[in-house]
Coordinates of C-alpha atoms and ligand atoms in Angstrom, one line a residue:
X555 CA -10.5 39.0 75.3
X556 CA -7.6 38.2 72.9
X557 CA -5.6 35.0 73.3
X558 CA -1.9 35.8 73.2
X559 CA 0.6 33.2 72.1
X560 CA 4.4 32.9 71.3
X561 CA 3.5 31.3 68.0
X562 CA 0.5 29.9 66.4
X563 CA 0.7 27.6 63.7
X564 CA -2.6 27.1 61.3
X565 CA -2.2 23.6 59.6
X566 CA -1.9 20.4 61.7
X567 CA -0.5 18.5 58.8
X568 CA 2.8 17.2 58.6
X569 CA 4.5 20.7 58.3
X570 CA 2.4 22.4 61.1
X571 CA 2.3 19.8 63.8
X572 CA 6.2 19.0 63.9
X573 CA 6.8 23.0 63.5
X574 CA 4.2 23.0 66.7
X575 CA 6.2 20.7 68.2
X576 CA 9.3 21.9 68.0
X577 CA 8.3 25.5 69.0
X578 CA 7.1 24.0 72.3
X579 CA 10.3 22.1 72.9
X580 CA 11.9 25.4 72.3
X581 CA 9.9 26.6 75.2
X582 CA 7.5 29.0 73.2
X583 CA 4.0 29.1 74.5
X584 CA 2.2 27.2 71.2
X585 CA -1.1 27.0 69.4
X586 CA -1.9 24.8 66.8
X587 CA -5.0 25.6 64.4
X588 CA -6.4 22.9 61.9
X589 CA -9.8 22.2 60.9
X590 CA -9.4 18.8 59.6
X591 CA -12.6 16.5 61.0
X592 CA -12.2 12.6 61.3
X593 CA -14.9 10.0 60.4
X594 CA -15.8 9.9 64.0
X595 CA -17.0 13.5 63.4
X596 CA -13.5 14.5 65.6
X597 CA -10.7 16.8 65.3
X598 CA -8.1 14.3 63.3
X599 CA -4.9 15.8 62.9
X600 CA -2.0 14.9 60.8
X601 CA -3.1 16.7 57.6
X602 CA -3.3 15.3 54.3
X603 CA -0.3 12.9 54.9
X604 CA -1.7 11.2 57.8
X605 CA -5.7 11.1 56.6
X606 CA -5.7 10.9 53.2
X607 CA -1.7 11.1 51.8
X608 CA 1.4 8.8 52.9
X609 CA -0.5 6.5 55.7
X610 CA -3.5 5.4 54.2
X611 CA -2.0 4.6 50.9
X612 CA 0.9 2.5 52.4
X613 CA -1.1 0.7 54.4
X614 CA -3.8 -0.1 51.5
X615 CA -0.2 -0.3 49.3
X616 CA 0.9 -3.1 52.3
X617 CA -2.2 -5.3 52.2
X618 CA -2.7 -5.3 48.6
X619 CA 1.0 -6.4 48.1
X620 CA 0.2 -9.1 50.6
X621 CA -2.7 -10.2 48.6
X622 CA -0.9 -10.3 45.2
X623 CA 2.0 -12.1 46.5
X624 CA -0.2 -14.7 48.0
X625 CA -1.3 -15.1 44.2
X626 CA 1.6 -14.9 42.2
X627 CA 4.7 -15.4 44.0
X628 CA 4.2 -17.7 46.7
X629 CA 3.9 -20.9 44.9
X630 CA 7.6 -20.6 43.6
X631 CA 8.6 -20.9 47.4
X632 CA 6.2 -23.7 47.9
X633 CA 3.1 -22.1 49.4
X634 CA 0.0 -22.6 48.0
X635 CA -3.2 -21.4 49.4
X636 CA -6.1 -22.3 47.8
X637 CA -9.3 -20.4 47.6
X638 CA -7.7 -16.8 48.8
X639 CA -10.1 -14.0 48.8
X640 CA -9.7 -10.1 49.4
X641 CA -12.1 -8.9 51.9
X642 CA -12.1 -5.1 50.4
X643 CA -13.9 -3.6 53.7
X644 CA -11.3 -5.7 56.7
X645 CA -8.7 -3.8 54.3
X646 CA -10.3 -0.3 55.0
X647 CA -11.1 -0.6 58.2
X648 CA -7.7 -1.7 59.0
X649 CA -6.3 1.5 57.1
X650 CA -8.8 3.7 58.9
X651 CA -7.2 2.0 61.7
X652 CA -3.4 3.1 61.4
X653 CA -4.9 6.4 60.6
X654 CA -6.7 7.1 63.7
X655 CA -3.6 5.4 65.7
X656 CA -1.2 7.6 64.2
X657 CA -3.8 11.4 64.2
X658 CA -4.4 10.0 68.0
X659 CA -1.1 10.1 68.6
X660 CA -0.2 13.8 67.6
X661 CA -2.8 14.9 69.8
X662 CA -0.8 13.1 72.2
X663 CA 2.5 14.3 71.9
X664 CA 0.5 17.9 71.7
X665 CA -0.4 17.3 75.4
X666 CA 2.9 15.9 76.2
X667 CA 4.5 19.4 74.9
X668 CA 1.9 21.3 75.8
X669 CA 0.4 22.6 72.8
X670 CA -2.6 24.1 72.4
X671 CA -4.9 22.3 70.2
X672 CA -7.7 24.8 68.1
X673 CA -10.1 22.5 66.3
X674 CA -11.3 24.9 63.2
X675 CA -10.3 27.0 61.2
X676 CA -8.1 30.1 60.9
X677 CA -7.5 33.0 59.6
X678 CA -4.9 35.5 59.1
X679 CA -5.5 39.0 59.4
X680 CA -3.1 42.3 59.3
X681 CA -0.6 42.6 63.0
X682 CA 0.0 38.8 63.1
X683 CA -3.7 38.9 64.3
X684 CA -5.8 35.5 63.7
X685 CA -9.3 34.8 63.3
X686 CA -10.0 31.5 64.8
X687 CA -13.5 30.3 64.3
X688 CA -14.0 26.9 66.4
X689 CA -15.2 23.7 64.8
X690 CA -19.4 23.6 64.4
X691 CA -19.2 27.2 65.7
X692 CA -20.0 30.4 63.9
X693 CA -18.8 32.3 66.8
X694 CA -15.2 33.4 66.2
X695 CA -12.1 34.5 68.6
X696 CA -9.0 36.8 68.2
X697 CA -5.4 35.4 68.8
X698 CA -2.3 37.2 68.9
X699 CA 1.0 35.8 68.3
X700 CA 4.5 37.5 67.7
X701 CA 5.0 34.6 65.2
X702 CA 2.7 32.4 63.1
X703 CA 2.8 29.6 60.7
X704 CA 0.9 29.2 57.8
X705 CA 1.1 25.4 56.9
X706 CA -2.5 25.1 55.4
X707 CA -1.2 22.3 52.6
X708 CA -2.6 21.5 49.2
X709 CA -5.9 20.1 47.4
X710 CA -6.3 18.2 44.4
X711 CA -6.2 20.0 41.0
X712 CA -9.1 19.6 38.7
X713 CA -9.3 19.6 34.9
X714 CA -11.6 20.7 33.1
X715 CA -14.7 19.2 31.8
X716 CA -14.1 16.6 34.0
X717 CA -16.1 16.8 37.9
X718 CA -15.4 15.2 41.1
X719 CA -18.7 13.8 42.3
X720 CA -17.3 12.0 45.3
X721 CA -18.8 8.4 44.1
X722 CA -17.6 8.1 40.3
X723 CA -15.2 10.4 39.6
X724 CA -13.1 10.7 42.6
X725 CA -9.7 12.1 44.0
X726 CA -7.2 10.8 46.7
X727 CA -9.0 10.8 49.3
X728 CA -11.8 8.8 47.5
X729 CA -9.7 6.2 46.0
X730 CA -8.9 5.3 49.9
X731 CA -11.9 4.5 50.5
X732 CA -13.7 1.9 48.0
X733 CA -15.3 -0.3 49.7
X734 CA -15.2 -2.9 46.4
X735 CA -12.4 -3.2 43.9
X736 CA -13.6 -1.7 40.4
X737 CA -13.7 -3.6 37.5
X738 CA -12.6 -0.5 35.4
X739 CA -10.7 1.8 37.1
X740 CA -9.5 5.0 34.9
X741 CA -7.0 7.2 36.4
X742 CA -6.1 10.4 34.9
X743 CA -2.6 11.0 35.7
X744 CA 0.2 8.9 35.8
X745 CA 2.6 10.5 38.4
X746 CA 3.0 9.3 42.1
X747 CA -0.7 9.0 43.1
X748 CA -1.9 7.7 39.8
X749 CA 0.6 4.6 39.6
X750 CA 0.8 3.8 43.6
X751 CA -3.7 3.9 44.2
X752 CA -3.3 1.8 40.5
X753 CA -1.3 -0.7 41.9
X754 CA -3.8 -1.1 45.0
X755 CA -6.5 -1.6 42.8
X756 CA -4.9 -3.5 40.1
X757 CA -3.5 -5.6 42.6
X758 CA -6.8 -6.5 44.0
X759 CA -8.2 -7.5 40.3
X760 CA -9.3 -4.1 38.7
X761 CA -8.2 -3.5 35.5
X762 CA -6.6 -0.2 35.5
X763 CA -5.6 2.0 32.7
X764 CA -3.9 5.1 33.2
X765 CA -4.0 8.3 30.9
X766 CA -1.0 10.3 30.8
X767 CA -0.9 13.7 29.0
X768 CA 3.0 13.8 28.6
X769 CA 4.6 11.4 26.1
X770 CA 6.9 10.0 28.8
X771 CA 6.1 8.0 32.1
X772 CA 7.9 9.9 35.3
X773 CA 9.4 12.4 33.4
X774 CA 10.8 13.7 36.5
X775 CA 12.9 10.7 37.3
X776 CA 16.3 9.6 35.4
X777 CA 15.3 8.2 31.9
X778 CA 16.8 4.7 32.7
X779 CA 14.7 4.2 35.5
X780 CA 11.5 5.6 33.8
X781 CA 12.2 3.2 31.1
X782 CA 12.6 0.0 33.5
X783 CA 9.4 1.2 35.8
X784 CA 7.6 1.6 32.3
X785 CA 8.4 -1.8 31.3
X786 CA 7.7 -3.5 34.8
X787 CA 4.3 -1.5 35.5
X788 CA 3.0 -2.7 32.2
X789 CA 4.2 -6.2 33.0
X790 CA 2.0 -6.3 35.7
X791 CA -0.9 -5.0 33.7
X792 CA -1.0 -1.3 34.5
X793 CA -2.0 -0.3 31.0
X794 CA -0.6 3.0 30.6
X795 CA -1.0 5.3 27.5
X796 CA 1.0 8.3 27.2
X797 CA 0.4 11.4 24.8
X798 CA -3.3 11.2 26.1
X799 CA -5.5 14.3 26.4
X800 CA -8.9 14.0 28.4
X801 CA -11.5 15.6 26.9
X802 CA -14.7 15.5 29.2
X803 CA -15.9 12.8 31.4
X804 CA -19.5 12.1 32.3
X805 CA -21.1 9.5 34.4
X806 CA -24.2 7.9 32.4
X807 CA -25.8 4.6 33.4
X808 CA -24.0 4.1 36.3
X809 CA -20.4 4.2 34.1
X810 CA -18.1 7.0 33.4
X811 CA -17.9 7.8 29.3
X812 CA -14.6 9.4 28.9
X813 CA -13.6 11.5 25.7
X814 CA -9.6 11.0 24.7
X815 CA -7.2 12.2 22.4
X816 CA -4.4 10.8 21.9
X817 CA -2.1 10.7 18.3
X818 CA -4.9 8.4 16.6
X819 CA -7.8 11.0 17.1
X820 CA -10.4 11.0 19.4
X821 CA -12.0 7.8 20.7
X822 CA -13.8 7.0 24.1
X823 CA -13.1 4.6 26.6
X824 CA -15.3 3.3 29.5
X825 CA -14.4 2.8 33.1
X826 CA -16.6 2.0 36.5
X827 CA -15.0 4.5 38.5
X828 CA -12.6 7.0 37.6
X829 CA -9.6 8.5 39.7
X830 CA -8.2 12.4 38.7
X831 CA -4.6 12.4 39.8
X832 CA -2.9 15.4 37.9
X833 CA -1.3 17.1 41.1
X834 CA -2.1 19.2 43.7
X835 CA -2.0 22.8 44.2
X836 CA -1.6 24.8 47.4
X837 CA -5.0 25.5 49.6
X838 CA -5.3 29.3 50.7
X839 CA -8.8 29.7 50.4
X840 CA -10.2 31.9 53.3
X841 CA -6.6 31.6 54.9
X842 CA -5.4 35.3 54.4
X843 CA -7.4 38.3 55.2
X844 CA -7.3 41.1 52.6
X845 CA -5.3 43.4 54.8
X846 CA -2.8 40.2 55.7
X847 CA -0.7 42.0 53.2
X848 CA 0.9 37.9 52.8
X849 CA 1.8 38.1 48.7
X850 CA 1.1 34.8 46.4
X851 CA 3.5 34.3 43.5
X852 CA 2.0 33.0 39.9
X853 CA 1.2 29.4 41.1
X854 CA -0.8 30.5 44.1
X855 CA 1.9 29.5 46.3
X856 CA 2.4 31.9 49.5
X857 CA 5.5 33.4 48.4
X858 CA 8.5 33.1 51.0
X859 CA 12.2 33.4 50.9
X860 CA 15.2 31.1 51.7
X861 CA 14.4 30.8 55.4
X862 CA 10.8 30.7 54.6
X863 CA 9.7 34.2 56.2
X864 CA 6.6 35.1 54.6
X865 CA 6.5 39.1 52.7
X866 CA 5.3 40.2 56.3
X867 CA 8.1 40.5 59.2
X868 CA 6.9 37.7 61.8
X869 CA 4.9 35.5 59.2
X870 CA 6.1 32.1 58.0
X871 CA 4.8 29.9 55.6
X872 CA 5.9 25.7 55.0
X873 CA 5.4 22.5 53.2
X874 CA 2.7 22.1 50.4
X875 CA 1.6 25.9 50.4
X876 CA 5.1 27.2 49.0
X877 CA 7.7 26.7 46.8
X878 CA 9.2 23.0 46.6
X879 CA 8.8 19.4 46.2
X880 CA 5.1 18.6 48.2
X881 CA 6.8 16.1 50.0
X882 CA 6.1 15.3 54.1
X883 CA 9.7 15.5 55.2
X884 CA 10.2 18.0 53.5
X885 CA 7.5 19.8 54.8
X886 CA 8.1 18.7 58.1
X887 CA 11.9 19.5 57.9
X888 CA 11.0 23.1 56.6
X889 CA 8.8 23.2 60.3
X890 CA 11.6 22.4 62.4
X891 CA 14.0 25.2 61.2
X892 CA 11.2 27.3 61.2
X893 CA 10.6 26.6 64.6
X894 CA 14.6 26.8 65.5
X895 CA 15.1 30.3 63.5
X896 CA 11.7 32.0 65.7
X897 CA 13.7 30.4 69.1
X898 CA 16.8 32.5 67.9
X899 CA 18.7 29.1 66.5
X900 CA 20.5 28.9 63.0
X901 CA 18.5 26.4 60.6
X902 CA 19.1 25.7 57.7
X903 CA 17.8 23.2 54.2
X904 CA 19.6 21.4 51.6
X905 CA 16.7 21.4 49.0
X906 CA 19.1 19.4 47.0
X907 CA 19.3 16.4 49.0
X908 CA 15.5 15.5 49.5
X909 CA 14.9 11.9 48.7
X910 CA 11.7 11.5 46.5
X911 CA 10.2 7.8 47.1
X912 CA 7.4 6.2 44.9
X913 CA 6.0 3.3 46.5
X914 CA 4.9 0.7 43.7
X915 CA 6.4 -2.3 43.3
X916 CA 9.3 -2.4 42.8
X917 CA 10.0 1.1 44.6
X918 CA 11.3 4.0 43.0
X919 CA 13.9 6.2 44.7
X920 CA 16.0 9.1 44.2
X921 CA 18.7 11.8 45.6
X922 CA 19.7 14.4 43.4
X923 CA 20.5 15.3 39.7
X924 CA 19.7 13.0 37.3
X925 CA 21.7 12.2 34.2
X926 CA 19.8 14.4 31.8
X927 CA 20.1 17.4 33.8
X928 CA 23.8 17.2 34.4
X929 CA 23.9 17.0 30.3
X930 CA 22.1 19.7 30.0
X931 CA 23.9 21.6 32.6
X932 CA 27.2 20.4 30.7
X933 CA 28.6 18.5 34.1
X934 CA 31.2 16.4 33.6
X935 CA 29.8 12.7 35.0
X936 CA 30.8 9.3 36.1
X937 CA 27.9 6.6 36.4
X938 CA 27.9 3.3 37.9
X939 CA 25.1 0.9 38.2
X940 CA 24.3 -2.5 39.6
X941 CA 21.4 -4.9 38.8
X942 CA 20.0 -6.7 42.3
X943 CA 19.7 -9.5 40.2
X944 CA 23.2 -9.5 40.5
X945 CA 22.9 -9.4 44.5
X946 CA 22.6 -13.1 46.6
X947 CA 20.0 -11.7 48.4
X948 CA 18.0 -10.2 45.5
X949 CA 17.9 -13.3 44.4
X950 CA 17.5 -14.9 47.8
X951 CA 13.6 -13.1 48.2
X952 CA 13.0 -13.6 44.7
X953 CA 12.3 -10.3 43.5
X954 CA 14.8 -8.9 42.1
X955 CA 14.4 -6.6 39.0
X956 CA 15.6 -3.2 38.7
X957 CA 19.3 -1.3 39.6
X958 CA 21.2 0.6 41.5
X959 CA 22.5 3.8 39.6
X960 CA 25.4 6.1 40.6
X961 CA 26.2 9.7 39.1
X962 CA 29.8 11.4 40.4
X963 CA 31.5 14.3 39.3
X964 CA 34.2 13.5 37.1
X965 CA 36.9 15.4 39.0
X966 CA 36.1 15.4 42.8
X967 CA 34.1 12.0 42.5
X968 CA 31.5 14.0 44.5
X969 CA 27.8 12.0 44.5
X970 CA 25.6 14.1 42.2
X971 CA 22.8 11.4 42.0
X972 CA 21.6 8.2 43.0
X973 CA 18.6 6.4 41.1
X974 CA 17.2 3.2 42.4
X975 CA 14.3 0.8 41.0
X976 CA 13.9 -2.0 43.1
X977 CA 13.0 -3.6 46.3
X978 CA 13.6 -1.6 49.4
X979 CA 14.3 1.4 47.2
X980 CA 12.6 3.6 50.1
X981 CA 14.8 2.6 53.0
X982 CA 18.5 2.3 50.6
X983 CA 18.1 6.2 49.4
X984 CA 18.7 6.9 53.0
X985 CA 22.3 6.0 53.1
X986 CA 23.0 8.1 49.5
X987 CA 21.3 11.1 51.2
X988 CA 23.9 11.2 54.0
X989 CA 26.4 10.5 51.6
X990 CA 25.8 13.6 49.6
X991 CA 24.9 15.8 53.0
X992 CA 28.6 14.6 53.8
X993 CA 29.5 15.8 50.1
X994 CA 30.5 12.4 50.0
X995 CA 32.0 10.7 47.0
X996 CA 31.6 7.5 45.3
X997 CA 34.9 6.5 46.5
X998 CA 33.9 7.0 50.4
X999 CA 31.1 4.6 49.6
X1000 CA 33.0 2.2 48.1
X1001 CA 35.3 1.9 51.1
X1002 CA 33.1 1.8 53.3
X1003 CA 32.1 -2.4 54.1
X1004 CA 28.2 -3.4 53.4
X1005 CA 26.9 -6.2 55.3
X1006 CA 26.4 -9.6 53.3
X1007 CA 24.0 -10.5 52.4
X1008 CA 21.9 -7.2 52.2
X1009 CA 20.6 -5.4 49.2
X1010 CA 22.8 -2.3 50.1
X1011 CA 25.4 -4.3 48.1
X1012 CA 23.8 -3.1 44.8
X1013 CA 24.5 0.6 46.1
X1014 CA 28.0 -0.4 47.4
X1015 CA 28.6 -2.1 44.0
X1016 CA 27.0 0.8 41.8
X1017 CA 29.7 2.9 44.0
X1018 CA 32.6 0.7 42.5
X1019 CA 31.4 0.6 39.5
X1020 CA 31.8 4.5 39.2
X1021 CA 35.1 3.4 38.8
X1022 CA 34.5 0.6 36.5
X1023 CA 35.9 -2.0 39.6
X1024 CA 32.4 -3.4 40.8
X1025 CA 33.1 -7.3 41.4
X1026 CA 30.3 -8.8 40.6
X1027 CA 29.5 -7.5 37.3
X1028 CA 31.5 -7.0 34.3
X1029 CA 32.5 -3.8 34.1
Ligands
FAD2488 P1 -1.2 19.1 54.8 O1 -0.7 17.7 55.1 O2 -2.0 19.2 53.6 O3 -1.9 19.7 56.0 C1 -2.5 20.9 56.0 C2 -3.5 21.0 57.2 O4 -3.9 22.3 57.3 C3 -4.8 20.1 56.8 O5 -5.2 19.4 58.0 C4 -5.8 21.2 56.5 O6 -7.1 20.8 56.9 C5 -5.4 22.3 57.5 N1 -5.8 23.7 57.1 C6 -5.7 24.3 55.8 N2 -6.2 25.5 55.9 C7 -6.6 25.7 57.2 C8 -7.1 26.8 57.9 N3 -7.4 28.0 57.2 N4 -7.4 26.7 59.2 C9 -7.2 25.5 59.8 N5 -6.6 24.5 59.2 C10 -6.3 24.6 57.9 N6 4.5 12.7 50.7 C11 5.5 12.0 51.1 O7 6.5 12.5 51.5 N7 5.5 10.6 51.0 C12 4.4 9.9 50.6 O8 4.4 8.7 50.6 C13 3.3 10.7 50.2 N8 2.1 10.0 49.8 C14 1.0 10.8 49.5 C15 -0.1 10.1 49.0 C16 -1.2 10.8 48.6 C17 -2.4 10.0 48.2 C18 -1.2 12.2 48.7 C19 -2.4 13.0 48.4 C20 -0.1 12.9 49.2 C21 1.1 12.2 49.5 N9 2.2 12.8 49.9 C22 3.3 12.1 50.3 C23 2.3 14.3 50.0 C24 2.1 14.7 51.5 O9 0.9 14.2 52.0 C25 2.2 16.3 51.6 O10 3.4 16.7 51.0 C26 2.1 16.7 53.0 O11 1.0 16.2 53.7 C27 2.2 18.2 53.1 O12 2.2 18.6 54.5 P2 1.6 20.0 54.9 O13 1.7 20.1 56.4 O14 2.2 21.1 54.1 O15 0.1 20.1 54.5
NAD2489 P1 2.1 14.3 40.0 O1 2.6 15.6 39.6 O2 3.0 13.3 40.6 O3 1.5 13.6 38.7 C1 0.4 14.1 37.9 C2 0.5 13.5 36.5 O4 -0.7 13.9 35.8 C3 1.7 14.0 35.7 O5 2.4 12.9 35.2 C4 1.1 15.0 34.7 O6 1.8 15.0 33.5 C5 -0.3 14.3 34.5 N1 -1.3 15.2 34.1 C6 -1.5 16.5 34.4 N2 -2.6 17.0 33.8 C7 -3.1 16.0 33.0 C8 -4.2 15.8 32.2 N3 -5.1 16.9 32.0 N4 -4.5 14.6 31.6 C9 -3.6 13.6 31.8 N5 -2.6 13.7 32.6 C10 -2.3 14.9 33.2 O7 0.8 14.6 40.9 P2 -0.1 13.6 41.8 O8 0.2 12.1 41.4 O9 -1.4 14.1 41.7 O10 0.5 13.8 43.2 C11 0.5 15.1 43.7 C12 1.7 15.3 44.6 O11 1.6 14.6 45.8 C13 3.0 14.7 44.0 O12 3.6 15.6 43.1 C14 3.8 14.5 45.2 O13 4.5 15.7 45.6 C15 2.8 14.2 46.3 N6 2.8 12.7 46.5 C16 3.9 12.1 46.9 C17 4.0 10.7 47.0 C18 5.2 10.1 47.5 O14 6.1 10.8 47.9 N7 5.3 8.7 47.4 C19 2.8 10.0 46.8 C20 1.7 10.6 46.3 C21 1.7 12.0 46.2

């Protein structure tokens, strides 16, 4: 017998569960597919972001914060603690904790909407036909659907010459899960993951050294913010050498020898476990059946257009298997319209207003062009900016580095960017991303009253000083 659905969505990740969700609001008889497997041996899902992604790593990024403070900030406010210790295994289990909370409660609001839960894996085959083969089983079924979802998210890339082995070398999802803090941690990579699991660890006493191949730090992010979060990170003792090329790595004697080259020549460095951060790419193994006729463009992404439909009529692909930031909301987001264009609904994305957050302290955040791409698009630019230091209550919680920066069209004043460094970075991008859905201007901003004393005054201020009137700065 063949199981016949409205639309079945294979990925439980971030992308695939919300897209499941909303299908079922919209009253379509739903089936969610993912094969991801828990420590308790059950079905956990949530995806990458939920086991292994966003969750774990802020809550590690949460207690290890807690832990460094306790060291080196509190005594300025009078606290002392003496004898402070790091309990590495309380800190996992509390992570592991949140995870199963949160991958518990999907499965929950899946019963609440009535979605149908499929533990394994799936597979799609030609006349939106999939092959679902339950968890443990070899036995498989057939399932029907006159739409489906493919939302099967990314792995870790691997370099050459240089192997996982799950104990030494290790990716994410292994860096979540020391159960001591390294005395040499190496991390290839220093984008999001590389810098946020090194702060954990360095945080907690490792040394860590990062190994960049490109010559800048965070070349995607506005150059004056690169350069203050280069500056900060190394303040802290993130040792971080750009222009370096890994060679090989190979665990002898219980320590990884790695092989560099960076403008000096070759040299070798030694580390106690080793992290390989240098991206992800998307995961379609044994997704598509040869006669799925679903194309892949040149970076093994499932090629999809604007409204994400798939090269086959009825087929629809999200998040970290196409085109696109691999981001959770905006996989997520790409699941709701998804979702809202198979119920018949209008639904649409504004790729250019998707926040990107980077969790280290301080946070990085940002909204939209940064200054070197509107030179080299030859825009014609205001820019503002605004120091929390600057702010009473920057001051007030005593950690105030970093800024505020505002780019706005020269004619229309329109907000073409906003760049922040600095605490609470995460939660002020919001108000910037509204602005520019609103095609806001720097001008609206600046009229519009902040509460005192908040750090949204550096964005308010960055806003006047588009216009060279902020108040509390020269300008
Ligand atoms: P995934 O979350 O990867 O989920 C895909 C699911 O599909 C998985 O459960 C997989 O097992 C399942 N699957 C795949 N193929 C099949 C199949 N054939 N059959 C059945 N099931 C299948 N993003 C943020 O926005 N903020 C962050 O703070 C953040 N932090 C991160 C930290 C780390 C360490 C990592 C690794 C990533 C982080 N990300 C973050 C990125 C974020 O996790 C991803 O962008 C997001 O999870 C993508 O969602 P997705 O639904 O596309 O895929
Ligand atoms: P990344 O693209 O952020 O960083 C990878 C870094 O590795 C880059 O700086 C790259 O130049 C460098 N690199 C590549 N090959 C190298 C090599 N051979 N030697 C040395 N360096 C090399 O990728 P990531 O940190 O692995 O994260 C993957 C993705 O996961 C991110 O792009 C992001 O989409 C997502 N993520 C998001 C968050 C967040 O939103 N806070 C957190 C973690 C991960």
């Amino acid at each position: 017998m063949t199981d016949k659905f409205d639309v079945i969505v294979i990925g439980g990740g971030p992308g695939g569960y919300v897209a499941a969700i909303r299908a079922a609001q919209l009253g379509l008889n739903t089936a969610c597919i993912d094969m991801n497997t828990g420590k308790d041996g059950k079905s956990a899902l949530g995806g990458t972001c939920l086991n292994v992604g966003c969750i774990p790593s802020k809550a590690l990024l949460d207690s290890s914060k807690h832990y460094h403070h306790l060291q080196h900030d509190y005594a300025a406010h009078g606290i002392s603690v003496s004898d402070a210790s790091m309990d590495v295994k309380t800190m996992i289990a509390r992570k592991d904790g949140v995870v199963s909370q949160l991958t518990g409660g999907v499965a929950q609001l899946f019963r609440a909407n009535k979605v149908k839960q499929l533990h394994g894996r799936g597979r799609l085959l030609a006349d939106r036909r999939v092959e679902f083969t339950p968890h443990a089983s070899e036995e498989t079924r057939l399932l029907t659907a006159d739409n489906i979802i493919l939302a099967a998210g990314s792995v870790p890339v691997a370099i050459p010459n240089v192997s996982y082995d799950d104990e030494y070398i290790i990716d994410n999802a292994g860096a979540l899960d020391l159960t001591e803090v390294p005395k040499r941690l190496g991390v290839i990579g220093a984008g999001v993951i590389g810098l946020e699991l090194g702060s954990v660890w360095q945080r907690l006493g490792a040394e860590v050294t990062l190994l960049e191949a490109l010559p800048t730090l965070l070349a995607a992010a506005d150059k004056d913010i690169s350069k203050q979060a280069a500056r900060l990170f190394k303040k802290q003792g993130l040792d971080i050498r750009l222009g370096t090329l890994v060679k090989s790595a190979s665990v002898v004697g219980g320590e990884i020898k790695v092989l560099l080259e960076d403008k000096s020549g070759t040299s070798e460095v030694h580390f106690d476990r080793l992290l390989v951060a240098v991206g992800r790419k998307p995961y379609t193994e044994g997704l598509l059946a040869e006669d799925s006729a679903v194309d892949l463009n040149q970076h093994g992404q499932i090629e999809v257009n604007e409204k994400s439909q798939t090269t086959v009529a009825g087929v629809w692909a999200i998040g970290d298997c196409v085109r696109g930031p691999m981001l959770a909301h905006k996989a997520s987001e790409e699941g709701i319209a998804v979702a809202e264009m198979i119920a018949g609904k209008a639904a649409h994305i504004h790729f250019d207003t998707i926040p990107w957050v980077i969790y280290t302290d301080p946070e990085i955040a940002w909204v939209g062009k940064t200054e070197q791409q509107l030179k080299e698009e030859g825009v014609a630019y205001r820019s503002g900016s605004f120091p929390f230091a600057a702010t009473g209550r920057g001051l007030a919680i005593g950690n105030a580095p970093g800024l505020v920066k505002m780019l706005a069209d020269e004619d229309s004043d329109e907000i073409l960017g906003v760049h922040i460094i600095g605490p609470g970075a995460s939660e002020l991008i919001a108000e910037c991303v509204v602005t520019m859905e609103f095609q806001g201007a720097a001008e609206d901003l600046a009229r519009i009253v902040h509460a005192h004393p908040t750090l949204s005054e550096a964005v308010h201020e960055a806003a006047l000083h588009v216009d060279k009137r902020a108040i509390h700065r020269g300008n």
